Amino acid sequence: MPSNLLVTGGAGFVGANFVHHWARAHPEGSLVVLDALTYAGNLASLGALEGGSRFSFVKGDIKDSELVSSILKEKNIDTIVHFAAESHVDRSIYSPDAFIETNILGTFRLLEAARGVWLKGDGRKHCFHHVSTDEVYGSLNPGDPFFTESNTFSPNSPYSASKAASDHLVRAWHHTYGLEVTTSVSSNNFGPYQYPEKLIPIVIINLLENKPLPIYGDGKQIRDWFFVEDHARGIELVLEKGSGGERYNIGGNNEWANIDIVNLICELMEEAFSVNGKYKNQFPNATSVIKGKAKTLITYVKDRPGHDRRYAIDATKIQQELGYSPRESFETGIRKTVSWYLENEAWWRSVLDGSYKDWMDRNYGVND
Ligand SMILES: NC(=O)c1ccc[n+]([C@@H]2O[C@H](COP(=O)([O-])OP(=O)(O)OC[C@H]3O[C@@H](n4cnc5c(N)ncnc54)[C@H](O)[C@@H]3O)[C@@H](O)[C@H]2O)c1
């Protein structure tokens, strides 16, 4: 059973949700977060855990093999949960270098550090869990069957190509060196602590600021949306019961077109404002929401180059072999998400700094 965890990228969106879930569900053992705190990492996402005796945070790079090796030894780590990555497709199109560095070279260095300490060193029982994405499988046409674990890789963006490369490295370190590994593959996550460069937080925050809601192309791109806490529970199950060398798709069967999501968020936001009067005072800029005209902010922008049309994941294996099932539907998860952003203004305000605004201007050209 995993006891002392090293979580890479634990100050990012999915990593932070996993860390909170694990800390709540496992009162024993220790947890170290290693995170370089890039623009996407935010210590405030881990705030409640700081100061706890079982929790420690190390600011550092997964490429720093010496640092990783010393953490593995000194903290008696038996399980690595590897989230750290450059994760935003649009950024990978503008500047792919960081994606090659972190996602490929970083994963390689991490694997080598684990091999050095666990296999050449103390021979301790161990597991290296790699967190991957359905984007490694490529894009689906309407009517195509969902991606299964045995789909061939067909990545289309620099992001997905770098993640596919890291998946191959993890597999090879298992087969060649005998490192105990598991890999989980998830679809588009949403929920608390997501950096506001991804669709759902952008839409929520722009509604509150009365800014345009940017929609790529015709808005009909389909994604299989998955509530982040269900993803955390799926990874937990793989860590506890998964078989070495195996790959598990984790998903919730929630295919939604981008434009339908944006419409739904507009409706939920109007509902939240009409039910709870405090939001009108708290967010006086949200004039379109207050007037019940949130959808007028929808603005179509030029599509991203090579934009994948559809992803959808078949999670039968984890359901049948490990007994997994998600707790949230898309509708219940999105309600919780809208409510979280309404109640955690200080968190998202703290990430909306100058560099974020420059990026939004460059990418969508719709911010004022
Ligand atoms: N967000 C999703 O919808 C989704 C879906 C499937 C899989 N995933 C995978 O989950 C993982 C986490 O995704 P996310 O959305 O939380 O990403 P994120 O961008 O929000 O967080 C990434 C974290 O990694 C850290 N990091 C980046 N480079 C680093 C380095 N060199 N050394 C140490 N830390 C570094 C960042 O500071 C940040 O805290 C990624 O591997 C991603 O491919 C994400």
mmCIF file with all atom_site columns, C-alpha atoms and ligand atoms in Angstrom, residues 9 11-15 34-42 60-63 82-87 102 131-133 159 163 186-189 194 198 231, ligand 1:
data_model
loop_
_atom_site.group_PDB
_atom_site.id
_atom_site.type_symbol
_atom_site.label_atom_id
_atom_site.label_alt_id
_atom_site.label_comp_id
_atom_site.label_asym_id
_atom_site.label_entity_id
_atom_site.label_seq_id
_atom_site.pdbx_PDB_ins_code
_atom_site.Cartn_x
_atom_site.Cartn_y
_atom_site.Cartn_z
_atom_site.occupancy
_atom_site.B_iso_or_equiv
_atom_site.pdbx_formal_charge
_atom_site.auth_seq_id
_atom_site.auth_comp_id
_atom_site.auth_asym_id
_atom_site.auth_atom_id
_atom_site.pdbx_PDB_model_num
ATOM   1  C CA  . GLY A 1 9   ? 3.321   19.180 -10.103 1.00 0.00 ? 9   GLY A CA  1
ATOM   2  C CA  . ALA A 1 11  ? 0.683   22.926 -7.055  1.00 0.00 ? 11  ALA A CA  1
ATOM   3  C CA  . GLY A 1 12  ? -1.049  22.694 -10.455 1.00 0.00 ? 12  GLY A CA  1
ATOM   4  C CA  . PHE A 1 13  ? -4.723  22.080 -11.113 1.00 0.00 ? 13  PHE A CA  1
ATOM   5  C CA  . VAL A 1 14  ? -5.092  18.285 -11.110 1.00 0.00 ? 14  VAL A CA  1
ATOM   6  C CA  . GLY A 1 15  ? -2.135  17.734 -8.782  1.00 0.00 ? 15  GLY A CA  1
ATOM   7  C CA  . LEU A 1 34  ? 7.764   18.883 -5.730  1.00 0.00 ? 34  LEU A CA  1
ATOM   8  C CA  . ASP A 1 35  ? 6.793   21.741 -8.009  1.00 0.00 ? 35  ASP A CA  1
ATOM   9  C CA  . ALA A 1 36  ? 8.776   24.317 -9.977  1.00 0.00 ? 36  ALA A CA  1
ATOM   10 C CA  . LEU A 1 37  ? 5.931   26.847 -9.559  1.00 0.00 ? 37  LEU A CA  1
ATOM   11 C CA  . THR A 1 38  ? 5.781   27.835 -13.209 1.00 0.00 ? 38  THR A CA  1
ATOM   12 C CA  . TYR A 1 39  ? 3.009   30.262 -14.212 1.00 0.00 ? 39  TYR A CA  1
ATOM   13 C CA  . ALA A 1 40  ? 0.559   27.327 -13.738 1.00 0.00 ? 40  ALA A CA  1
ATOM   14 C CA  . GLY A 1 41  ? 1.692   26.378 -10.239 1.00 0.00 ? 41  GLY A CA  1
ATOM   15 C CA  . ASN A 1 42  ? 0.139   28.145 -7.296  1.00 0.00 ? 42  ASN A CA  1
ATOM   16 C CA  . GLY A 1 60  ? 12.256  22.547 -7.593  1.00 0.00 ? 60  GLY A CA  1
ATOM   17 C CA  . ASP A 1 61  ? 12.480  21.111 -11.075 1.00 0.00 ? 61  ASP A CA  1
ATOM   18 C CA  . ILE A 1 62  ? 11.807  17.468 -11.933 1.00 0.00 ? 62  ILE A CA  1
ATOM   19 C CA  . LYS A 1 63  ? 14.842  17.688 -14.231 1.00 0.00 ? 63  LYS A CA  1
ATOM   20 C CA  . HIS A 1 82  ? 3.865   12.318 -11.640 1.00 0.00 ? 82  HIS A CA  1
ATOM   21 C CA  . PHE A 1 83  ? 1.643   15.239 -12.667 1.00 0.00 ? 83  PHE A CA  1
ATOM   22 C CA  . ALA A 1 84  ? 4.310   17.865 -13.432 1.00 0.00 ? 84  ALA A CA  1
ATOM   23 C CA  . ALA A 1 85  ? 4.027   18.952 -17.036 1.00 0.00 ? 85  ALA A CA  1
ATOM   24 C CA  . GLU A 1 86  ? 3.540   21.819 -19.376 1.00 0.00 ? 86  GLU A CA  1
ATOM   25 C CA  . SER A 1 87  ? -0.123  21.206 -20.050 1.00 0.00 ? 87  SER A CA  1
ATOM   26 C CA  . THR A 1 102 ? 9.569   19.249 -18.995 1.00 0.00 ? 102 THR A CA  1
ATOM   27 C CA  . VAL A 1 131 ? -0.518  10.811 -15.252 1.00 0.00 ? 131 VAL A CA  1
ATOM   28 C CA  . SER A 1 132 ? -1.324  10.997 -18.939 1.00 0.00 ? 132 SER A CA  1
ATOM   29 C CA  . THR A 1 133 ? -3.977  12.379 -21.250 1.00 0.00 ? 133 THR A CA  1
ATOM   30 C CA  . TYR A 1 159 ? 1.662   18.996 -26.088 1.00 0.00 ? 159 TYR A CA  1
ATOM   31 C CA  . LYS A 1 163 ? 2.994   13.475 -23.394 1.00 0.00 ? 163 LYS A CA  1
ATOM   32 C CA  . SER A 1 186 ? -7.851  10.957 -18.370 1.00 0.00 ? 186 SER A CA  1
ATOM   33 C CA  . SER A 1 187 ? -10.000 13.220 -20.487 1.00 0.00 ? 187 SER A CA  1
ATOM   34 C CA  . ASN A 1 188 ? -10.572 16.976 -20.054 1.00 0.00 ? 188 ASN A CA  1
ATOM   35 C CA  . ASN A 1 189 ? -10.781 17.778 -16.362 1.00 0.00 ? 189 ASN A CA  1
ATOM   36 C CA  . GLN A 1 194 ? -8.018  25.334 -12.591 1.00 0.00 ? 194 GLN A CA  1
ATOM   37 C CA  . LYS A 1 198 ? -8.732  26.801 -19.941 1.00 0.00 ? 198 LYS A CA  1
ATOM   38 C CA  . HIS A 1 231 ? -9.931  11.868 -11.456 1.00 0.00 ? 231 HIS A CA  1
HETATM 39 N N1  . LIG B 2 .   ? -6.058  19.234 -16.947 1.00 0.00 ? 1   LIG B N1  1
HETATM 40 C C1  . LIG B 2 .   ? -6.551  18.195 -17.609 1.00 0.00 ? 1   LIG B C1  1
HETATM 41 O O1  . LIG B 2 .   ? -7.667  18.260 -18.119 1.00 0.00 ? 1   LIG B O1  1
HETATM 42 C C2  . LIG B 2 .   ? -5.752  16.933 -17.745 1.00 0.00 ? 1   LIG B C2  1
HETATM 43 C C3  . LIG B 2 .   ? -6.356  15.828 -18.337 1.00 0.00 ? 1   LIG B C3  1
HETATM 44 C C4  . LIG B 2 .   ? -5.615  14.651 -18.460 1.00 0.00 ? 1   LIG B C4  1
HETATM 45 C C5  . LIG B 2 .   ? -4.324  14.602 -18.016 1.00 0.00 ? 1   LIG B C5  1
HETATM 46 N N2  . LIG B 2 .   ? -3.746  15.705 -17.467 1.00 0.00 ? 1   LIG B N2  1
HETATM 47 C C6  . LIG B 2 .   ? -2.348  15.612 -17.027 1.00 0.00 ? 1   LIG B C6  1
HETATM 48 O O2  . LIG B 2 .   ? -2.337  15.897 -15.647 1.00 0.00 ? 1   LIG B O2  1
HETATM 49 C C7  . LIG B 2 .   ? -1.114  16.550 -15.318 1.00 0.00 ? 1   LIG B C7  1
HETATM 50 C C8  . LIG B 2 .   ? -1.421  17.854 -14.603 1.00 0.00 ? 1   LIG B C8  1
HETATM 51 O O3  . LIG B 2 .   ? -2.227  18.662 -15.455 1.00 0.00 ? 1   LIG B O3  1
HETATM 52 P P1  . LIG B 2 .   ? -2.737  20.076 -14.931 1.00 0.00 ? 1   LIG B P1  1
HETATM 53 O O4  . LIG B 2 .   ? -3.888  20.461 -15.764 1.00 0.00 ? 1   LIG B O4  1
HETATM 54 O O5  . LIG B 2 .   ? -2.867  20.044 -13.467 1.00 0.00 ? 1   LIG B O5  1
HETATM 55 O O6  . LIG B 2 .   ? -1.506  20.985 -15.303 1.00 0.00 ? 1   LIG B O6  1
HETATM 56 P P2  . LIG B 2 .   ? -1.088  22.403 -14.713 1.00 0.00 ? 1   LIG B P2  1
HETATM 57 O O7  . LIG B 2 .   ? -0.426  23.100 -15.855 1.00 0.00 ? 1   LIG B O7  1
HETATM 58 O O8  . LIG B 2 .   ? -2.235  23.047 -14.028 1.00 0.00 ? 1   LIG B O8  1
HETATM 59 O O9  . LIG B 2 .   ? -0.011  22.052 -13.591 1.00 0.00 ? 1   LIG B O9  1
HETATM 60 C C9  . LIG B 2 .   ? 1.270   21.599 -13.894 1.00 0.00 ? 1   LIG B C9  1
HETATM 61 C C10 . LIG B 2 .   ? 2.119   21.759 -12.658 1.00 0.00 ? 1   LIG B C10 1
HETATM 62 O O10 . LIG B 2 .   ? 3.430   21.260 -12.952 1.00 0.00 ? 1   LIG B O10 1
HETATM 63 C C11 . LIG B 2 .   ? 4.393   22.186 -12.467 1.00 0.00 ? 1   LIG B C11 1
HETATM 64 N N3  . LIG B 2 .   ? 5.602   22.062 -13.290 1.00 0.00 ? 1   LIG B N3  1
HETATM 65 C C12 . LIG B 2 .   ? 5.746   22.388 -14.601 1.00 0.00 ? 1   LIG B C12 1
HETATM 66 N N4  . LIG B 2 .   ? 6.999   22.134 -15.002 1.00 0.00 ? 1   LIG B N4  1
HETATM 67 C C13 . LIG B 2 .   ? 7.665   21.620 -13.937 1.00 0.00 ? 1   LIG B C13 1
HETATM 68 C C14 . LIG B 2 .   ? 8.986   21.139 -13.720 1.00 0.00 ? 1   LIG B C14 1
HETATM 69 N N5  . LIG B 2 .   ? 9.894   21.158 -14.716 1.00 0.00 ? 1   LIG B N5  1
HETATM 70 N N6  . LIG B 2 .   ? 9.327   20.670 -12.512 1.00 0.00 ? 1   LIG B N6  1
HETATM 71 C C15 . LIG B 2 .   ? 8.409   20.659 -11.485 1.00 0.00 ? 1   LIG B C15 1
HETATM 72 N N7  . LIG B 2 .   ? 7.150   21.106 -11.627 1.00 0.00 ? 1   LIG B N7  1
HETATM 73 C C16 . LIG B 2 .   ? 6.773   21.575 -12.833 1.00 0.00 ? 1   LIG B C16 1
HETATM 74 C C17 . LIG B 2 .   ? 3.732   23.551 -12.600 1.00 0.00 ? 1   LIG B C17 1
HETATM 75 O O11 . LIG B 2 .   ? 4.324   24.517 -11.753 1.00 0.00 ? 1   LIG B O11 1
HETATM 76 C C18 . LIG B 2 .   ? 2.289   23.221 -12.222 1.00 0.00 ? 1   LIG B C18 1
HETATM 77 O O12 . LIG B 2 .   ? 2.106   23.330 -10.829 1.00 0.00 ? 1   LIG B O12 1
HETATM 78 C C19 . LIG B 2 .   ? -0.348  16.760 -16.618 1.00 0.00 ? 1   LIG B C19 1
HETATM 79 O O13 . LIG B 2 .   ? 0.610   15.750 -16.735 1.00 0.00 ? 1   LIG B O13 1
HETATM 80 C C20 . LIG B 2 .   ? -1.427  16.608 -17.691 1.00 0.00 ? 1   LIG B C20 1
HETATM 81 O O14 . LIG B 2 .   ? -0.889  16.100 -18.892 1.00 0.00 ? 1   LIG B O14 1
HETATM 82 C C21 . LIG B 2 .   ? -4.425  16.874 -17.313 1.00 0.00 ? 1   LIG B C21 1
#
